[in-house]
Amino acid sequence: MLFIFDMGGVVTTTFPLDVLTSKLGLTKDEFLGICRENGNIWAKLEKGEIETHEFWASFNKAKPASVPEVKNDLFRLYFHPQLQERTAELIKALRKKHRVVCGTNTIQSHWENHMERGDYAFFDQTYASNKICEAKPDPHFFEVILEAEGYKAENAFFTDDKIENCRAAESLGIKAVHFESPEQLWKEWEKYI
């Protein structure tokens, strides 16, 4: 069996976008609106189509005059993920009998941080949106992983803290669990250990 884990919100805490946006004096929706209206730069960053410095240069050109110019990589500056120990224990237990991979939407700044911390070392392989140029909830994201791993959808399991990503996986026949807590996931998957 193949088990696919999301990273942020499942294995580690997720990026607090609201902290970044409040520092800029914007709401999350306003920040994402600027990104969408400026060539959808967030989606491009997440798919690895642009680098972080290109994102911030584009953002600075498009932002309202009331928003301060961004001179540092705020995605890196405010990213301090914490490991969910019980989820990591489940991954280690599943790897004794199964193939366990990470399927995550991420950006270069967060990829580097997770690499430095060793967060991807829990997995047999990592499929990151910024490296495979596909992002959830597009079902093709999962098709790329299934093809690379050589598994059929009916032999794959997936967990994510975002319900829309779980639904995308299920649309292909992957058995998905909407992640709410490590304890809940243990109950769902303990029988496979």
JSON list of C-alpha atoms in Angstrom, two decimals:
[
{"chain": "A", "resi": 1, "resn": "MET", "atom": "CA", "xyz": [0.00, 0.00, 0.00]},
{"chain": "A", "resi": 2, "resn": "LEU", "atom": "CA", "xyz": [0.99, 3.61, -0.59]},
{"chain": "A", "resi": 3, "resn": "PHE", "atom": "CA", "xyz": [0.35, 6.23, 2.10]},
{"chain": "A", "resi": 4, "resn": "ILE", "atom": "CA", "xyz": [0.54, 9.90, 1.10]},
{"chain": "A", "resi": 5, "resn": "PHE", "atom": "CA", "xyz": [0.80, 12.54, 3.83]},
{"chain": "A", "resi": 6, "resn": "ASP", "atom": "CA", "xyz": [0.41, 16.28, 3.50]},
{"chain": "A", "resi": 7, "resn": "MET", "atom": "CA", "xyz": [3.10, 18.18, 5.44]},
{"chain": "A", "resi": 8, "resn": "GLY", "atom": "CA", "xyz": [1.79, 21.49, 6.86]},
{"chain": "A", "resi": 9, "resn": "GLY", "atom": "CA", "xyz": [-1.13, 20.97, 9.23]},
{"chain": "A", "resi": 10, "resn": "VAL", "atom": "CA", "xyz": [-0.53, 17.20, 9.36]},
{"chain": "A", "resi": 11, "resn": "VAL", "atom": "CA", "xyz": [3.14, 16.40, 10.07]},
{"chain": "A", "resi": 12, "resn": "THR", "atom": "CA", "xyz": [4.04, 19.92, 11.18]},
{"chain": "A", "resi": 13, "resn": "THR", "atom": "CA", "xyz": [2.11, 23.03, 12.02]},
{"chain": "A", "resi": 14, "resn": "THR", "atom": "CA", "xyz": [1.22, 25.13, 9.02]},
{"chain": "A", "resi": 15, "resn": "PHE", "atom": "CA", "xyz": [2.39, 28.57, 7.92]},
{"chain": "A", "resi": 16, "resn": "PRO", "atom": "CA", "xyz": [0.56, 31.39, 9.75]},
{"chain": "A", "resi": 17, "resn": "LEU", "atom": "CA", "xyz": [-0.32, 33.52, 6.71]},
{"chain": "A", "resi": 18, "resn": "ASP", "atom": "CA", "xyz": [-2.43, 35.77, 8.91]},
{"chain": "A", "resi": 19, "resn": "VAL", "atom": "CA", "xyz": [0.70, 36.78, 10.89]},
{"chain": "A", "resi": 20, "resn": "LEU", "atom": "CA", "xyz": [2.43, 37.83, 7.68]},
{"chain": "A", "resi": 21, "resn": "THR", "atom": "CA", "xyz": [-0.61, 39.68, 6.34]},
{"chain": "A", "resi": 22, "resn": "SER", "atom": "CA", "xyz": [-1.23, 41.53, 9.60]},
{"chain": "A", "resi": 23, "resn": "LYS", "atom": "CA", "xyz": [2.40, 42.75, 9.54]},
{"chain": "A", "resi": 24, "resn": "LEU", "atom": "CA", "xyz": [1.62, 44.20, 6.11]},
{"chain": "A", "resi": 25, "resn": "GLY", "atom": "CA", "xyz": [-1.63, 45.76, 7.33]},
{"chain": "A", "resi": 26, "resn": "LEU", "atom": "CA", "xyz": [-3.71, 43.51, 5.09]},
{"chain": "A", "resi": 27, "resn": "THR", "atom": "CA", "xyz": [-6.30, 40.83, 5.63]},
{"chain": "A", "resi": 28, "resn": "LYS", "atom": "CA", "xyz": [-5.58, 37.38, 4.27]},
{"chain": "A", "resi": 29, "resn": "ASP", "atom": "CA", "xyz": [-8.20, 37.92, 1.56]},
{"chain": "A", "resi": 30, "resn": "GLU", "atom": "CA", "xyz": [-6.67, 41.26, 0.56]},
{"chain": "A", "resi": 31, "resn": "PHE", "atom": "CA", "xyz": [-3.20, 39.68, 0.32]},
{"chain": "A", "resi": 32, "resn": "LEU", "atom": "CA", "xyz": [-4.46, 36.77, -1.78]},
{"chain": "A", "resi": 33, "resn": "GLY", "atom": "CA", "xyz": [-6.46, 39.20, -3.93]},
{"chain": "A", "resi": 34, "resn": "ILE", "atom": "CA", "xyz": [-3.28, 41.17, -4.73]},
{"chain": "A", "resi": 35, "resn": "CYS", "atom": "CA", "xyz": [-1.61, 37.85, -5.65]},
{"chain": "A", "resi": 36, "resn": "ARG", "atom": "CA", "xyz": [-4.49, 36.78, -7.93]},
{"chain": "A", "resi": 37, "resn": "GLU", "atom": "CA", "xyz": [-4.78, 40.15, -9.64]},
{"chain": "A", "resi": 38, "resn": "ASN", "atom": "CA", "xyz": [-1.05, 40.23, -10.32]},
{"chain": "A", "resi": 39, "resn": "GLY", "atom": "CA", "xyz": [-0.80, 37.19, -12.57]},
{"chain": "A", "resi": 40, "resn": "ASN", "atom": "CA", "xyz": [-1.75, 34.73, -9.81]},
{"chain": "A", "resi": 41, "resn": "ILE", "atom": "CA", "xyz": [1.76, 34.94, -8.36]},
{"chain": "A", "resi": 42, "resn": "TRP", "atom": "CA", "xyz": [0.89, 32.77, -5.34]},
{"chain": "A", "resi": 43, "resn": "ALA", "atom": "CA", "xyz": [-0.08, 29.84, -7.59]},
{"chain": "A", "resi": 44, "resn": "LYS", "atom": "CA", "xyz": [3.06, 30.39, -9.67]},
{"chain": "A", "resi": 45, "resn": "LEU", "atom": "CA", "xyz": [5.23, 30.40, -6.55]},
{"chain": "A", "resi": 46, "resn": "GLU", "atom": "CA", "xyz": [3.57, 27.24, -5.24]},
{"chain": "A", "resi": 47, "resn": "LYS", "atom": "CA", "xyz": [4.17, 25.45, -8.55]},
{"chain": "A", "resi": 48, "resn": "GLY", "atom": "CA", "xyz": [7.80, 26.58, -8.72]},
{"chain": "A", "resi": 49, "resn": "GLU", "atom": "CA", "xyz": [7.17, 28.75, -11.80]},
{"chain": "A", "resi": 50, "resn": "ILE", "atom": "CA", "xyz": [8.71, 31.80, -10.10]},
{"chain": "A", "resi": 51, "resn": "GLU", "atom": "CA", "xyz": [11.30, 32.23, -7.36]},
{"chain": "A", "resi": 52, "resn": "THR", "atom": "CA", "xyz": [10.58, 33.86, -4.01]},
{"chain": "A", "resi": 53, "resn": "HIS", "atom": "CA", "xyz": [12.44, 37.06, -4.90]},
{"chain": "A", "resi": 54, "resn": "GLU", "atom": "CA", "xyz": [10.33, 37.32, -8.08]},
{"chain": "A", "resi": 55, "resn": "PHE", "atom": "CA", "xyz": [7.17, 36.91, -6.02]},
{"chain": "A", "resi": 56, "resn": "TRP", "atom": "CA", "xyz": [8.09, 39.76, -3.67]},
{"chain": "A", "resi": 57, "resn": "ALA", "atom": "CA", "xyz": [9.21, 42.01, -6.56]},
{"chain": "A", "resi": 58, "resn": "SER", "atom": "CA", "xyz": [5.83, 41.47, -8.25]},
{"chain": "A", "resi": 59, "resn": "PHE", "atom": "CA", "xyz": [3.99, 41.95, -4.97]},
{"chain": "A", "resi": 60, "resn": "ASN", "atom": "CA", "xyz": [5.80, 45.23, -4.30]},
{"chain": "A", "resi": 61, "resn": "LYS", "atom": "CA", "xyz": [4.79, 46.56, -7.74]},
{"chain": "A", "resi": 62, "resn": "ALA", "atom": "CA", "xyz": [1.12, 45.60, -7.25]},
{"chain": "A", "resi": 63, "resn": "LYS", "atom": "CA", "xyz": [0.56, 46.44, -3.57]},
{"chain": "A", "resi": 64, "resn": "PRO", "atom": "CA", "xyz": [-1.34, 49.54, -2.47]},
{"chain": "A", "resi": 65, "resn": "ALA", "atom": "CA", "xyz": [0.81, 52.54, -1.53]},
{"chain": "A", "resi": 66, "resn": "SER", "atom": "CA", "xyz": [-0.31, 52.13, 2.10]},
{"chain": "A", "resi": 67, "resn": "VAL", "atom": "CA", "xyz": [1.41, 48.73, 2.35]},
{"chain": "A", "resi": 68, "resn": "PRO", "atom": "CA", "xyz": [5.11, 48.88, 3.21]},
{"chain": "A", "resi": 69, "resn": "GLU", "atom": "CA", "xyz": [7.63, 47.59, 0.67]},
{"chain": "A", "resi": 70, "resn": "VAL", "atom": "CA", "xyz": [8.73, 44.03, 1.40]},
{"chain": "A", "resi": 71, "resn": "LYS", "atom": "CA", "xyz": [12.52, 43.81, 1.55]},
{"chain": "A", "resi": 72, "resn": "ASN", "atom": "CA", "xyz": [12.94, 40.38, 3.20]},
{"chain": "A", "resi": 73, "resn": "ASP", "atom": "CA", "xyz": [11.49, 36.97, 2.44]},
{"chain": "A", "resi": 74, "resn": "LEU", "atom": "CA", "xyz": [8.55, 37.14, 4.86]},
{"chain": "A", "resi": 75, "resn": "PHE", "atom": "CA", "xyz": [7.61, 33.54, 4.02]},
{"chain": "A", "resi": 76, "resn": "ARG", "atom": "CA", "xyz": [10.89, 32.43, 5.57]},
{"chain": "A", "resi": 77, "resn": "LEU", "atom": "CA", "xyz": [10.96, 35.04, 8.33]},
{"chain": "A", "resi": 78, "resn": "TYR", "atom": "CA", "xyz": [7.61, 34.01, 9.84]},
{"chain": "A", "resi": 79, "resn": "PHE", "atom": "CA", "xyz": [7.82, 30.24, 9.23]},
{"chain": "A", "resi": 80, "resn": "HIS", "atom": "CA", "xyz": [8.55, 28.26, 12.40]},
{"chain": "A", "resi": 81, "resn": "PRO", "atom": "CA", "xyz": [6.88, 24.85, 11.99]},
{"chain": "A", "resi": 82, "resn": "GLN", "atom": "CA", "xyz": [6.53, 22.51, 14.95]},
{"chain": "A", "resi": 83, "resn": "LEU", "atom": "CA", "xyz": [6.61, 18.74, 14.49]},
{"chain": "A", "resi": 84, "resn": "GLN", "atom": "CA", "xyz": [3.49, 16.76, 15.38]},
{"chain": "A", "resi": 85, "resn": "GLU", "atom": "CA", "xyz": [5.28, 13.90, 17.17]},
{"chain": "A", "resi": 86, "resn": "ARG", "atom": "CA", "xyz": [2.34, 11.44, 17.06]},
{"chain": "A", "resi": 87, "resn": "THR", "atom": "CA", "xyz": [1.97, 11.87, 13.30]},
{"chain": "A", "resi": 88, "resn": "ALA", "atom": "CA", "xyz": [5.71, 11.27, 12.86]},
{"chain": "A", "resi": 89, "resn": "GLU", "atom": "CA", "xyz": [5.40, 8.10, 14.97]},
{"chain": "A", "resi": 90, "resn": "LEU", "atom": "CA", "xyz": [2.59, 6.85, 12.73]},
{"chain": "A", "resi": 91, "resn": "ILE", "atom": "CA", "xyz": [4.68, 7.49, 9.60]},
{"chain": "A", "resi": 92, "resn": "LYS", "atom": "CA", "xyz": [7.59, 5.51, 11.07]},
{"chain": "A", "resi": 93, "resn": "ALA", "atom": "CA", "xyz": [5.28, 2.63, 12.00]},
{"chain": "A", "resi": 94, "resn": "LEU", "atom": "CA", "xyz": [3.63, 2.52, 8.56]},
{"chain": "A", "resi": 95, "resn": "ARG", "atom": "CA", "xyz": [7.01, 2.55, 6.79]},
{"chain": "A", "resi": 96, "resn": "LYS", "atom": "CA", "xyz": [7.86, -0.82, 8.30]},
{"chain": "A", "resi": 97, "resn": "LYS", "atom": "CA", "xyz": [5.32, -2.48, 5.96]},
{"chain": "A", "resi": 98, "resn": "HIS", "atom": "CA", "xyz": [4.32, 0.14, 3.38]},
{"chain": "A", "resi": 99, "resn": "ARG", "atom": "CA", "xyz": [5.60, 2.87, 1.09]},
{"chain": "A", "resi": 100, "resn": "VAL", "atom": "CA", "xyz": [5.01, 6.27, 2.75]},
{"chain": "A", "resi": 101, "resn": "VAL", "atom": "CA", "xyz": [5.50, 9.53, 0.87]},
{"chain": "A", "resi": 102, "resn": "CYS", "atom": "CA", "xyz": [4.85, 13.21, 1.38]},
{"chain": "A", "resi": 103, "resn": "GLY", "atom": "CA", "xyz": [2.55, 15.02, -1.07]},
{"chain": "A", "resi": 104, "resn": "THR", "atom": "CA", "xyz": [2.65, 18.71, -0.20]},
{"chain": "A", "resi": 105, "resn": "ASN", "atom": "CA", "xyz": [1.89, 22.14, -1.60]},
{"chain": "A", "resi": 106, "resn": "THR", "atom": "CA", "xyz": [4.87, 24.25, -0.68]},
{"chain": "A", "resi": 107, "resn": "ILE", "atom": "CA", "xyz": [7.08, 27.11, -1.76]},
{"chain": "A", "resi": 108, "resn": "GLN", "atom": "CA", "xyz": [10.88, 27.30, -1.99]},
{"chain": "A", "resi": 109, "resn": "SER", "atom": "CA", "xyz": [11.30, 29.15, 1.34]},
{"chain": "A", "resi": 110, "resn": "HIS", "atom": "CA", "xyz": [9.33, 26.51, 3.22]},
{"chain": "A", "resi": 111, "resn": "TRP", "atom": "CA", "xyz": [10.94, 23.64, 1.28]},
{"chain": "A", "resi": 112, "resn": "GLU", "atom": "CA", "xyz": [14.36, 24.86, 2.43]},
{"chain": "A", "resi": 113, "resn": "ASN", "atom": "CA", "xyz": [13.19, 25.20, 6.03]},
{"chain": "A", "resi": 114, "resn": "HIS", "atom": "CA", "xyz": [11.73, 21.68, 6.09]},
{"chain": "A", "resi": 115, "resn": "MET", "atom": "CA", "xyz": [14.93, 20.31, 4.50]},
{"chain": "A", "resi": 116, "resn": "GLU", "atom": "CA", "xyz": [17.10, 22.01, 7.13]},
{"chain": "A", "resi": 117, "resn": "ARG", "atom": "CA", "xyz": [14.92, 20.60, 9.91]},
{"chain": "A", "resi": 118, "resn": "GLY", "atom": "CA", "xyz": [14.85, 17.08, 8.43]},
{"chain": "A", "resi": 119, "resn": "ASP", "atom": "CA", "xyz": [11.04, 16.99, 8.19]},
{"chain": "A", "resi": 120, "resn": "TYR", "atom": "CA", "xyz": [11.09, 15.19, 4.83]},
{"chain": "A", "resi": 121, "resn": "ALA", "atom": "CA", "xyz": [13.43, 12.51, 6.18]},
{"chain": "A", "resi": 122, "resn": "PHE", "atom": "CA", "xyz": [10.42, 10.71, 7.69]},
{"chain": "A", "resi": 123, "resn": "PHE", "atom": "CA", "xyz": [9.33, 9.72, 4.17]},
{"chain": "A", "resi": 124, "resn": "ASP", "atom": "CA", "xyz": [10.48, 7.34, 1.46]},
{"chain": "A", "resi": 125, "resn": "GLN", "atom": "CA", "xyz": [10.02, 10.19, -1.05]},
{"chain": "A", "resi": 126, "resn": "THR", "atom": "CA", "xyz": [8.68, 13.75, -1.13]},
{"chain": "A", "resi": 127, "resn": "TYR", "atom": "CA", "xyz": [6.50, 15.20, -3.88]},
{"chain": "A", "resi": 128, "resn": "ALA", "atom": "CA", "xyz": [6.41, 18.96, -3.40]},
{"chain": "A", "resi": 129, "resn": "SER", "atom": "CA", "xyz": [4.29, 21.23, -5.60]},
{"chain": "A", "resi": 130, "resn": "ASN", "atom": "CA", "xyz": [7.19, 23.58, -6.23]},
{"chain": "A", "resi": 131, "resn": "LYS", "atom": "CA", "xyz": [9.30, 20.65, -7.49]},
{"chain": "A", "resi": 132, "resn": "ILE", "atom": "CA", "xyz": [6.75, 18.68, -9.54]},
{"chain": "A", "resi": 133, "resn": "CYS", "atom": "CA", "xyz": [5.01, 21.82, -10.91]},
{"chain": "A", "resi": 134, "resn": "GLU", "atom": "CA", "xyz": [1.57, 20.54, -9.87]},
{"chain": "A", "resi": 135, "resn": "ALA", "atom": "CA", "xyz": [-0.50, 21.61, -6.86]},
{"chain": "A", "resi": 136, "resn": "LYS", "atom": "CA", "xyz": [-3.44, 20.28, -4.89]},
{"chain": "A", "resi": 137, "resn": "PRO", "atom": "CA", "xyz": [-6.40, 20.23, -5.29]},
{"chain": "A", "resi": 138, "resn": "ASP", "atom": "CA", "xyz": [-5.75, 19.51, -8.98]},
{"chain": "A", "resi": 139, "resn": "PRO", "atom": "CA", "xyz": [-6.20, 15.72, -9.32]},
{"chain": "A", "resi": 140, "resn": "HIS", "atom": "CA", "xyz": [-3.18, 15.64, -11.64]},
{"chain": "A", "resi": 141, "resn": "PHE", "atom": "CA", "xyz": [-1.02, 16.25, -8.55]},
{"chain": "A", "resi": 142, "resn": "PHE", "atom": "CA", "xyz": [-2.04, 12.80, -7.30]},
{"chain": "A", "resi": 143, "resn": "GLU", "atom": "CA", "xyz": [-1.76, 11.20, -10.74]},
{"chain": "A", "resi": 144, "resn": "VAL", "atom": "CA", "xyz": [1.88, 12.31, -10.89]},
{"chain": "A", "resi": 145, "resn": "ILE", "atom": "CA", "xyz": [2.56, 10.67, -7.51]},
{"chain": "A", "resi": 146, "resn": "LEU", "atom": "CA", "xyz": [0.74, 7.44, -8.40]},
{"chain": "A", "resi": 147, "resn": "GLU", "atom": "CA", "xyz": [2.63, 7.19, -11.69]},
{"chain": "A", "resi": 148, "resn": "ALA", "atom": "CA", "xyz": [6.00, 7.89, -10.08]},
{"chain": "A", "resi": 149, "resn": "GLU", "atom": "CA", "xyz": [5.34, 5.39, -7.29]},
{"chain": "A", "resi": 150, "resn": "GLY", "atom": "CA", "xyz": [3.81, 2.72, -9.54]},
{"chain": "A", "resi": 151, "resn": "TYR", "atom": "CA", "xyz": [0.60, 2.34, -7.50]},
{"chain": "A", "resi": 152, "resn": "LYS", "atom": "CA", "xyz": [-3.04, 2.25, -8.55]},
{"chain": "A", "resi": 153, "resn": "ALA", "atom": "CA", "xyz": [-5.41, 4.68, -6.82]},
{"chain": "A", "resi": 154, "resn": "GLU", "atom": "CA", "xyz": [-7.28, 1.85, -5.05]},
{"chain": "A", "resi": 155, "resn": "ASN", "atom": "CA", "xyz": [-4.02, 0.87, -3.31]},
{"chain": "A", "resi": 156, "resn": "ALA", "atom": "CA", "xyz": [-3.31, 4.38, -2.05]},
{"chain": "A", "resi": 157, "resn": "PHE", "atom": "CA", "xyz": [-4.28, 6.33, 1.06]},
{"chain": "A", "resi": 158, "resn": "PHE", "atom": "CA", "xyz": [-4.05, 10.08, 1.58]},
{"chain": "A", "resi": 159, "resn": "THR", "atom": "CA", "xyz": [-4.46, 12.51, 4.46]},
{"chain": "A", "resi": 160, "resn": "ASP", "atom": "CA", "xyz": [-4.64, 16.30, 4.43]},
{"chain": "A", "resi": 161, "resn": "ASP", "atom": "CA", "xyz": [-6.03, 19.00, 6.71]},
{"chain": "A", "resi": 162, "resn": "LYS", "atom": "CA", "xyz": [-7.85, 20.60, 3.75]},
{"chain": "A", "resi": 163, "resn": "ILE", "atom": "CA", "xyz": [-11.07, 18.87, 2.77]},
{"chain": "A", "resi": 164, "resn": "GLU", "atom": "CA", "xyz": [-10.86, 20.01, -0.87]},
{"chain": "A", "resi": 165, "resn": "ASN", "atom": "CA", "xyz": [-7.55, 18.15, -1.24]},
{"chain": "A", "resi": 166, "resn": "CYS", "atom": "CA", "xyz": [-9.10, 15.00, 0.21]},
{"chain": "A", "resi": 167, "resn": "ARG", "atom": "CA", "xyz": [-12.01, 15.26, -2.23]},
{"chain": "A", "resi": 168, "resn": "ALA", "atom": "CA", "xyz": [-9.60, 15.64, -5.15]},
{"chain": "A", "resi": 169, "resn": "ALA", "atom": "CA", "xyz": [-7.78, 12.46, -4.10]},
{"chain": "A", "resi": 170, "resn": "GLU", "atom": "CA", "xyz": [-11.07, 10.62, -3.65]},
{"chain": "A", "resi": 171, "resn": "SER", "atom": "CA", "xyz": [-12.16, 11.65, -7.17]},
{"chain": "A", "resi": 172, "resn": "LEU", "atom": "CA", "xyz": [-9.40, 9.34, -8.44]},
{"chain": "A", "resi": 173, "resn": "GLY", "atom": "CA", "xyz": [-10.30, 6.46, -6.10]},
{"chain": "A", "resi": 174, "resn": "ILE", "atom": "CA", "xyz": [-7.66, 7.16, -3.45]},
{"chain": "A", "resi": 175, "resn": "LYS", "atom": "CA", "xyz": [-8.90, 6.46, 0.09]},
{"chain": "A", "resi": 176, "resn": "ALA", "atom": "CA", "xyz": [-8.65, 9.84, 1.83]},
{"chain": "A", "resi": 177, "resn": "VAL", "atom": "CA", "xyz": [-8.89, 10.84, 5.47]},
{"chain": "A", "resi": 178, "resn": "HIS", "atom": "CA", "xyz": [-9.53, 14.47, 6.36]},
{"chain": "A", "resi": 179, "resn": "PHE", "atom": "CA", "xyz": [-6.88, 15.09, 9.05]},
{"chain": "A", "resi": 180, "resn": "GLU", "atom": "CA", "xyz": [-8.21, 16.54, 12.30]},
{"chain": "A", "resi": 181, "resn": "SER", "atom": "CA", "xyz": [-5.68, 15.21, 14.83]},
{"chain": "A", "resi": 182, "resn": "PRO", "atom": "CA", "xyz": [-2.88, 12.65, 15.06]},
{"chain": "A", "resi": 183, "resn": "GLU", "atom": "CA", "xyz": [-5.05, 10.53, 17.36]},
{"chain": "A", "resi": 184, "resn": "GLN", "atom": "CA", "xyz": [-7.87, 10.42, 14.81]},
{"chain": "A", "resi": 185, "resn": "LEU", "atom": "CA", "xyz": [-5.43, 9.35, 12.07]},
{"chain": "A", "resi": 186, "resn": "TRP", "atom": "CA", "xyz": [-3.98, 6.64, 14.31]},
{"chain": "A", "resi": 187, "resn": "LYS", "atom": "CA", "xyz": [-7.50, 5.23, 14.76]},
{"chain": "A", "resi": 188, "resn": "GLU", "atom": "CA", "xyz": [-8.06, 5.24, 10.99]},
{"chain": "A", "resi": 189, "resn": "TRP", "atom": "CA", "xyz": [-4.75, 3.66, 9.97]},
{"chain": "A", "resi": 190, "resn": "GLU", "atom": "CA", "xyz": [-3.52, 1.65, 12.96]},
{"chain": "A", "resi": 191, "resn": "LYS", "atom": "CA", "xyz": [-4.85, -1.57, 11.37]},
{"chain": "A", "resi": 192, "resn": "TYR", "atom": "CA", "xyz": [-2.23, -1.21, 8.60]},
{"chain": "A", "resi": 193, "resn": "ILE", "atom": "CA", "xyz": [0.73, -1.28, 10.99]}
]
